[in-house]
mmCIF file of C-alpha atoms in Angstrom:
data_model
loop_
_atom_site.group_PDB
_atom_site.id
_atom_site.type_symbol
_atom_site.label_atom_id
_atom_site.label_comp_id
_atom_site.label_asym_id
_atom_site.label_seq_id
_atom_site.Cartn_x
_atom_site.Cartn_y
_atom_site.Cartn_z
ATOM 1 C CA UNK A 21 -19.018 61.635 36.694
ATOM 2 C CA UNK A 22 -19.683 58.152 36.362
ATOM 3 C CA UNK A 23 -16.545 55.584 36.056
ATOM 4 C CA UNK A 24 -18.654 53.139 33.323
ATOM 5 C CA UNK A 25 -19.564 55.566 30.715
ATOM 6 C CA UNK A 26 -22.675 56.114 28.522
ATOM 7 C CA UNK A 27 -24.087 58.009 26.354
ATOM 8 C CA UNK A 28 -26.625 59.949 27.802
ATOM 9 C CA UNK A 29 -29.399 59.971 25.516
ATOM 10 C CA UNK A 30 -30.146 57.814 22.075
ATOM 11 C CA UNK A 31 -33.031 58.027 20.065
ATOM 12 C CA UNK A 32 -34.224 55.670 17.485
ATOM 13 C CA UNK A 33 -37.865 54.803 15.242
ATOM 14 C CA UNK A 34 -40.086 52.209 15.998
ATOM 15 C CA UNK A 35 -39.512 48.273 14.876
ATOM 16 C CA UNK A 36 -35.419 49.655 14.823
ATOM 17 C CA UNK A 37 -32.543 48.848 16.583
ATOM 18 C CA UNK A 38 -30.210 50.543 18.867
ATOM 19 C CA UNK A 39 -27.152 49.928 21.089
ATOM 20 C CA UNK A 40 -25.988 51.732 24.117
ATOM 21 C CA UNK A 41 -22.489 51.512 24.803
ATOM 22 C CA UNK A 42 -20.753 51.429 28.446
ATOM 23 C CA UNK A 43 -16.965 51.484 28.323
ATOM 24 C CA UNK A 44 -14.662 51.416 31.356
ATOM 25 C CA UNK A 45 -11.362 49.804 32.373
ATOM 26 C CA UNK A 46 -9.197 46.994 33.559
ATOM 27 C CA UNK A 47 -10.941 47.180 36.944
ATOM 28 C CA UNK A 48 -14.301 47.043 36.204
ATOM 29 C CA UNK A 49 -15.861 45.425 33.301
ATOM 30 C CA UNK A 50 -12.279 43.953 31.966
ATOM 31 C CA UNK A 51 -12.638 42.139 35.027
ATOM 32 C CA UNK A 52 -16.002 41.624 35.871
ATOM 33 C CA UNK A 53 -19.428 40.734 34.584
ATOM 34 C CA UNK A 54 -21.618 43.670 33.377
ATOM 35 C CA UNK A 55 -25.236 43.702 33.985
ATOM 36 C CA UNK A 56 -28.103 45.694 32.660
ATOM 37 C CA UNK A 57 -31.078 47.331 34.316
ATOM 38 C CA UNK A 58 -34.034 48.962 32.936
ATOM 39 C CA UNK A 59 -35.762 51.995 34.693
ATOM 40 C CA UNK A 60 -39.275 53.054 33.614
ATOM 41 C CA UNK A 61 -40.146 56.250 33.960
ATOM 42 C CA UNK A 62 -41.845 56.389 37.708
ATOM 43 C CA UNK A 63 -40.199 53.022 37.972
ATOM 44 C CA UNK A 64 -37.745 50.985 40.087
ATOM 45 C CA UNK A 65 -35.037 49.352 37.928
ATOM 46 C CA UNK A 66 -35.482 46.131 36.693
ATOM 47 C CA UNK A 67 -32.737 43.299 35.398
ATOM 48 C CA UNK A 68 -32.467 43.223 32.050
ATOM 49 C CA UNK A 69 -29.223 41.469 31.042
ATOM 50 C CA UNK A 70 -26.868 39.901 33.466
ATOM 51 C CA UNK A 71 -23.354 38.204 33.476
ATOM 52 C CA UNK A 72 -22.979 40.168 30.201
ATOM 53 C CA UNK A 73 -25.217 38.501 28.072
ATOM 54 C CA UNK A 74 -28.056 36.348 29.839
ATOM 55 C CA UNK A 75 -31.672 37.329 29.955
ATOM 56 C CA UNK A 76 -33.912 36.349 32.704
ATOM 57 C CA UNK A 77 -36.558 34.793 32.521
ATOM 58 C CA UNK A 78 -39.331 37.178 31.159
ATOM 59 C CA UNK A 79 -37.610 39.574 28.988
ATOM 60 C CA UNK A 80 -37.920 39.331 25.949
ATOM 61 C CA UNK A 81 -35.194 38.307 23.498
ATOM 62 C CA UNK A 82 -35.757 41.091 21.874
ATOM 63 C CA UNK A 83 -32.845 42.593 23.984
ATOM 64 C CA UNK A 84 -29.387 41.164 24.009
ATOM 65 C CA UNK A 85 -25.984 41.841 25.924
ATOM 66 C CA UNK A 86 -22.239 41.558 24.945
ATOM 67 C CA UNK A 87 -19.081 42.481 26.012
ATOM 68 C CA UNK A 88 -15.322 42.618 24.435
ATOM 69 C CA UNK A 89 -12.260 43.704 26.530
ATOM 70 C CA UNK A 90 -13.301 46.518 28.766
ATOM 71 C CA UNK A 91 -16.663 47.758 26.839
ATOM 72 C CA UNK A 92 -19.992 46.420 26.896
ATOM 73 C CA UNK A 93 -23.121 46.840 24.482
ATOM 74 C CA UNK A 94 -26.838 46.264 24.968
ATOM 75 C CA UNK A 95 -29.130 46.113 21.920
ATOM 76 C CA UNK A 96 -32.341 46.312 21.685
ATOM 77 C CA UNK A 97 -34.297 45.528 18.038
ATOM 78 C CA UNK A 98 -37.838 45.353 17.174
ATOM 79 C CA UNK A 99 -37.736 48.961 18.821
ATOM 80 C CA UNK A 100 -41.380 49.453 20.669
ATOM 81 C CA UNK A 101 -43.231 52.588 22.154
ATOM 82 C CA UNK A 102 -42.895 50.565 25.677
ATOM 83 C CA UNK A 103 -38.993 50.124 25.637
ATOM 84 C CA UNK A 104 -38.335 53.991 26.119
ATOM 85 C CA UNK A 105 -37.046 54.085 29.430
ATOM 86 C CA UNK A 106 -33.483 55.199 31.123
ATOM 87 C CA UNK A 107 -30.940 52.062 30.790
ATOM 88 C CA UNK A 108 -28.074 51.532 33.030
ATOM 89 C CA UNK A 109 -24.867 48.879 32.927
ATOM 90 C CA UNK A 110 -23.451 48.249 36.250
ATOM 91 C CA UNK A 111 -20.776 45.719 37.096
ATOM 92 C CA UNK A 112 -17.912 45.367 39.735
ATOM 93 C CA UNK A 113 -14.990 47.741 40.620
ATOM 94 C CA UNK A 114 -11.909 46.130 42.176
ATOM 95 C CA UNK A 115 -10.481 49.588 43.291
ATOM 96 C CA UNK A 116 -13.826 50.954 44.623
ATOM 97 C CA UNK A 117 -14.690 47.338 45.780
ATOM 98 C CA UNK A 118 -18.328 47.882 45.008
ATOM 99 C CA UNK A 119 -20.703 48.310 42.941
ATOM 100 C CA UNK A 120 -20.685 51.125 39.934
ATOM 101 C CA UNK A 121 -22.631 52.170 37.708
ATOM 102 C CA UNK A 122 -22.952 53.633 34.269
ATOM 103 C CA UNK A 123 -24.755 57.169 34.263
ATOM 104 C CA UNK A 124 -27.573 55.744 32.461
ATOM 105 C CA UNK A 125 -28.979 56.244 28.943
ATOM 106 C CA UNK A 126 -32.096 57.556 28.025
ATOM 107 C CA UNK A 127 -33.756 55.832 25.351
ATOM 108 C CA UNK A 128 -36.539 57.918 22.917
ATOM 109 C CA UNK A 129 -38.572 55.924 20.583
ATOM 110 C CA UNK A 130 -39.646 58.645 17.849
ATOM 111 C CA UNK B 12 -39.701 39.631 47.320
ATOM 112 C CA UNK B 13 -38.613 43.028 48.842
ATOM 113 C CA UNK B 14 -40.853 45.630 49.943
ATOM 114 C CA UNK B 15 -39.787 48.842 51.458
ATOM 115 C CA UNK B 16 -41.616 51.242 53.848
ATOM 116 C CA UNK B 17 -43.629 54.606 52.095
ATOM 117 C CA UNK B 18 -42.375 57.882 51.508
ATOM 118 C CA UNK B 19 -40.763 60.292 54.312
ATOM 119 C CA UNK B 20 -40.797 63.915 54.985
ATOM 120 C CA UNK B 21 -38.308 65.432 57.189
ATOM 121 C CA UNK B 22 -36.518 68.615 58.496
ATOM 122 C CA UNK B 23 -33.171 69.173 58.179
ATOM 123 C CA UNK B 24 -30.995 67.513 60.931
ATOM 124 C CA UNK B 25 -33.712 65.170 61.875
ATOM 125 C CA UNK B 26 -33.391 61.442 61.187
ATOM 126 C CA UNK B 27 -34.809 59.169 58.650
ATOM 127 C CA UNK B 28 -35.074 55.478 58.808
ATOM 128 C CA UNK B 29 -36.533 53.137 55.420
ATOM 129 C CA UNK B 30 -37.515 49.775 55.934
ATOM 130 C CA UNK B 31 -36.724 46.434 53.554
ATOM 131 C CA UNK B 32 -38.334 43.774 53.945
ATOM 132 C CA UNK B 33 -37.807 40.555 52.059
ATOM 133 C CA UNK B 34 -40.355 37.687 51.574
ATOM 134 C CA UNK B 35 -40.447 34.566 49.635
ATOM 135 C CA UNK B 36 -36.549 33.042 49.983
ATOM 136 C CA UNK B 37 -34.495 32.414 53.050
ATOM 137 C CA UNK B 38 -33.235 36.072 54.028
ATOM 138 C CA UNK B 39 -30.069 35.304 55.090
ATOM 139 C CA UNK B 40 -29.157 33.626 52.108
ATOM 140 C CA UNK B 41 -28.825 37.171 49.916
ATOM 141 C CA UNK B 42 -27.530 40.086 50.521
ATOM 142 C CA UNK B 43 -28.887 43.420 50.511
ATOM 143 C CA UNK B 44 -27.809 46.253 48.854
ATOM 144 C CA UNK B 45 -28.734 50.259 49.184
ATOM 145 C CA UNK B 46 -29.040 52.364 45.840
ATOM 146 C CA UNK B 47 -29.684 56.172 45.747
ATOM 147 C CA UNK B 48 -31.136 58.223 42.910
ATOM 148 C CA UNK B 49 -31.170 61.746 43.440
ATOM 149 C CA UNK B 50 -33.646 64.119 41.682
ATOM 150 C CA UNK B 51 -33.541 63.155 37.950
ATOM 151 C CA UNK B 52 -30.140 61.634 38.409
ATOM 152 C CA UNK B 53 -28.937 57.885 37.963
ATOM 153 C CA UNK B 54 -28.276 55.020 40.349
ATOM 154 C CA UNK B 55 -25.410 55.458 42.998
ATOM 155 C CA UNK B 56 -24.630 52.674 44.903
ATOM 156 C CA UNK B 57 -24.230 53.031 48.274
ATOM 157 C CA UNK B 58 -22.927 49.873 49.724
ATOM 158 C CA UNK B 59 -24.631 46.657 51.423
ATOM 159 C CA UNK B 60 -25.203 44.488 54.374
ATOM 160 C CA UNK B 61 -24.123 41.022 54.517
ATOM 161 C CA UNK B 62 -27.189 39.674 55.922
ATOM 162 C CA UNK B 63 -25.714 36.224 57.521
ATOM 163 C CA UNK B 64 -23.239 38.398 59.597
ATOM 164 C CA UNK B 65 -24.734 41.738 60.084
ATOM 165 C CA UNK B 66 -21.462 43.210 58.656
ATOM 166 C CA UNK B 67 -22.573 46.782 56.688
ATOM 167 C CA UNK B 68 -20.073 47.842 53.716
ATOM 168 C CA UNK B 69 -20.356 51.305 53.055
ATOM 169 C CA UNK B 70 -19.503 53.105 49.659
ATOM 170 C CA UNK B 71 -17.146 56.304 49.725
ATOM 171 C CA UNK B 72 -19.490 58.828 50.521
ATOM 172 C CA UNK B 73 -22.361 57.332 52.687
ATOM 173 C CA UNK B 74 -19.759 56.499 55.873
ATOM 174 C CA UNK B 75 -20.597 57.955 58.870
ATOM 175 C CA UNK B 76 -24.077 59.793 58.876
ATOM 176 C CA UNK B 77 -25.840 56.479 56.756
ATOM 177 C CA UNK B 78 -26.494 52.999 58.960
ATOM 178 C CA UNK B 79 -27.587 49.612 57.533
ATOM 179 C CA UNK B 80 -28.778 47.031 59.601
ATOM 180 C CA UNK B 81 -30.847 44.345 60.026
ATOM 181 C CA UNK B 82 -33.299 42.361 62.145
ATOM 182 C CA UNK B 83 -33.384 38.681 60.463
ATOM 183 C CA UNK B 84 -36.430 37.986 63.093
ATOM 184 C CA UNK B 85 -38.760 39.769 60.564
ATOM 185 C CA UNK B 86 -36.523 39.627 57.762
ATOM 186 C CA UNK B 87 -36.093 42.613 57.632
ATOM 187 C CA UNK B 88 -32.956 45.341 56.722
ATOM 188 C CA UNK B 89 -32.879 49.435 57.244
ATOM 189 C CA UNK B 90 -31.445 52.932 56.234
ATOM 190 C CA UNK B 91 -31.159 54.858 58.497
ATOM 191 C CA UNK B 92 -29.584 58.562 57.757
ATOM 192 C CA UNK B 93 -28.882 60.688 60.173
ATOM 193 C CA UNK B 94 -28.603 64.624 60.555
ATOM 194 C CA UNK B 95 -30.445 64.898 57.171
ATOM 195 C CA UNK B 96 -29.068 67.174 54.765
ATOM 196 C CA UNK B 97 -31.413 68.724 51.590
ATOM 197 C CA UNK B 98 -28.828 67.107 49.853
ATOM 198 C CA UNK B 99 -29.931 63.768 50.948
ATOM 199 C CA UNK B 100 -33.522 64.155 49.078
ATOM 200 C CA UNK B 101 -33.508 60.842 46.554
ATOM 201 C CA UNK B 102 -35.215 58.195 46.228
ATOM 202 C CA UNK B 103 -33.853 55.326 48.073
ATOM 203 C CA UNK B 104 -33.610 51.483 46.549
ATOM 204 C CA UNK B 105 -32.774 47.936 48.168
ATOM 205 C CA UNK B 106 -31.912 45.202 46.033
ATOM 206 C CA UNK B 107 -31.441 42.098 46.612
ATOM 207 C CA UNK B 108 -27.970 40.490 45.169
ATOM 208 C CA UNK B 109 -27.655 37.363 43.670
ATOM 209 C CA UNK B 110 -24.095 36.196 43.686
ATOM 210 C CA UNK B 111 -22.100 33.153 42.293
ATOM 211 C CA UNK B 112 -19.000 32.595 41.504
ATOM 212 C CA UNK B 113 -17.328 36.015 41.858
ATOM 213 C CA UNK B 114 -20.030 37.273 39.905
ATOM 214 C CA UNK B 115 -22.994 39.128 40.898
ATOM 215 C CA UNK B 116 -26.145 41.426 40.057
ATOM 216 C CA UNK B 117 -29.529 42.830 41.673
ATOM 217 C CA UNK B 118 -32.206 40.449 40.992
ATOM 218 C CA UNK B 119 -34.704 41.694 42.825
ATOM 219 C CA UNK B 120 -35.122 45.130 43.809
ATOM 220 C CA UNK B 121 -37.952 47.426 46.465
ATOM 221 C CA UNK B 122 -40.257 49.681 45.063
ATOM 222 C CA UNK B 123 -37.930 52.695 46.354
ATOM 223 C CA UNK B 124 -38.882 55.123 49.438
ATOM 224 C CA UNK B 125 -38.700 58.810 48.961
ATOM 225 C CA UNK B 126 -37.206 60.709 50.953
ATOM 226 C CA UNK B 127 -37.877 64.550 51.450
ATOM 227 C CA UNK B 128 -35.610 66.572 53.415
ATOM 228 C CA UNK B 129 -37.704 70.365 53.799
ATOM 229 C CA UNK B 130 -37.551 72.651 56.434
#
């Protein structure tokens, strides 16, 4: 069981928009940047959204990031065939010292 | 910018090693971190090597059978496992971590090695 939680699935119709949630604590995202990574099916992750709301360069806007207090969000709008893949937040852990991460979300275009 | 060596077949209690190897940017100006996804599970981090010191950080769970190292001569970094376990089938990520300020993420990550423990 994952300390950031998700939800583990979310489903959605083409040119839509979703959000995934990741909540946690004091230790971890109330304390530290959250970051985003999308995994393709077959796929390695990729960054998506880092230090909470900042997109490199090459993804497209269509994706955003926030955060508030110990929860973070990513959206995604303009919902496309190509963004179904398994998302995961990730961020620090002061009592774990390390890395964590959320226990993904699977995303289903319908 | 990191490429790691090709998929691995094993017997239980053999060992295993994968290979990262970075390109493109000074290596020992990142560090490199170790990611496991088991079958049709998510990401668990494992821990990292700092690669200016050699110094390996291990997560709670990969200490003692799991060894990261390094050679910076071919800029390289490994995972080695040892006494393999079927438990220990998962594909196995680097990433590379970008880090400023207190504040960090994987910018760059391998292509992942599977590993296949089978008797």
């Amino acid at each position: 069981q994952s300390v950031l939680t998700q939800p583990p699935s979310v489903s959605e119709a083409p040119r839509q928009r979703v959000t995934i949630s990741c909540s946690g604590s004091r230790s971890n995202i109330g304390n530290h940047a959250v970051n985003w990574y999308q995994q393709l099916p077959g796929k390695a992750p990729k960054l998506l959204i880092y230090y909470d709301d900042l997109l490199p360069s090459g993804v497209s806007d269509r994706f955003s990031g926030s955060k508030s207090g110990t929860s973070a969000s990513l959206a995604i709008s303009g919902l496309q065939s190509e963004d179904e893949a398994d998302y995961y937040c990730a961020t620090w852990d002061d009592r774990v010292n390390g890395v964590i991460f959320g226990g993904g979300t699977k995303l289903t275009v319908l | 910018q990191v490429q790691q060596s090709g998929s691995e077949l094993k017997k239980p209690g053999a060992s295993v090693r994968v290979s990262c190897k970075a390109s493109g940017y000074t290596f020992t100006t990142f560090a490199i971190h170790w990611v496991r996804q088991a079958p049709g599970q998510g990401l668990e981090w494992m821990g990292w090597i700092d690669t200016n010191t050699g110094r390996p950080t291990y997560a709670q769970g990969f200490t003692g059978r799991f060894v990261f190292s390094l050679d910076t001569s071919v800029s390289a970094t490994y995972l080695q496992i040892n006494t393999l376990q079927a438990e220990d089938t998962a594909i196995y990520y680097c990433a590379r971590e970008y880090r400023w300020n207190y504040r960090q993420y994987f910018d760059y990550w391998g292509q992942g090695t599977l590993v296949t423990v089978s008797s």
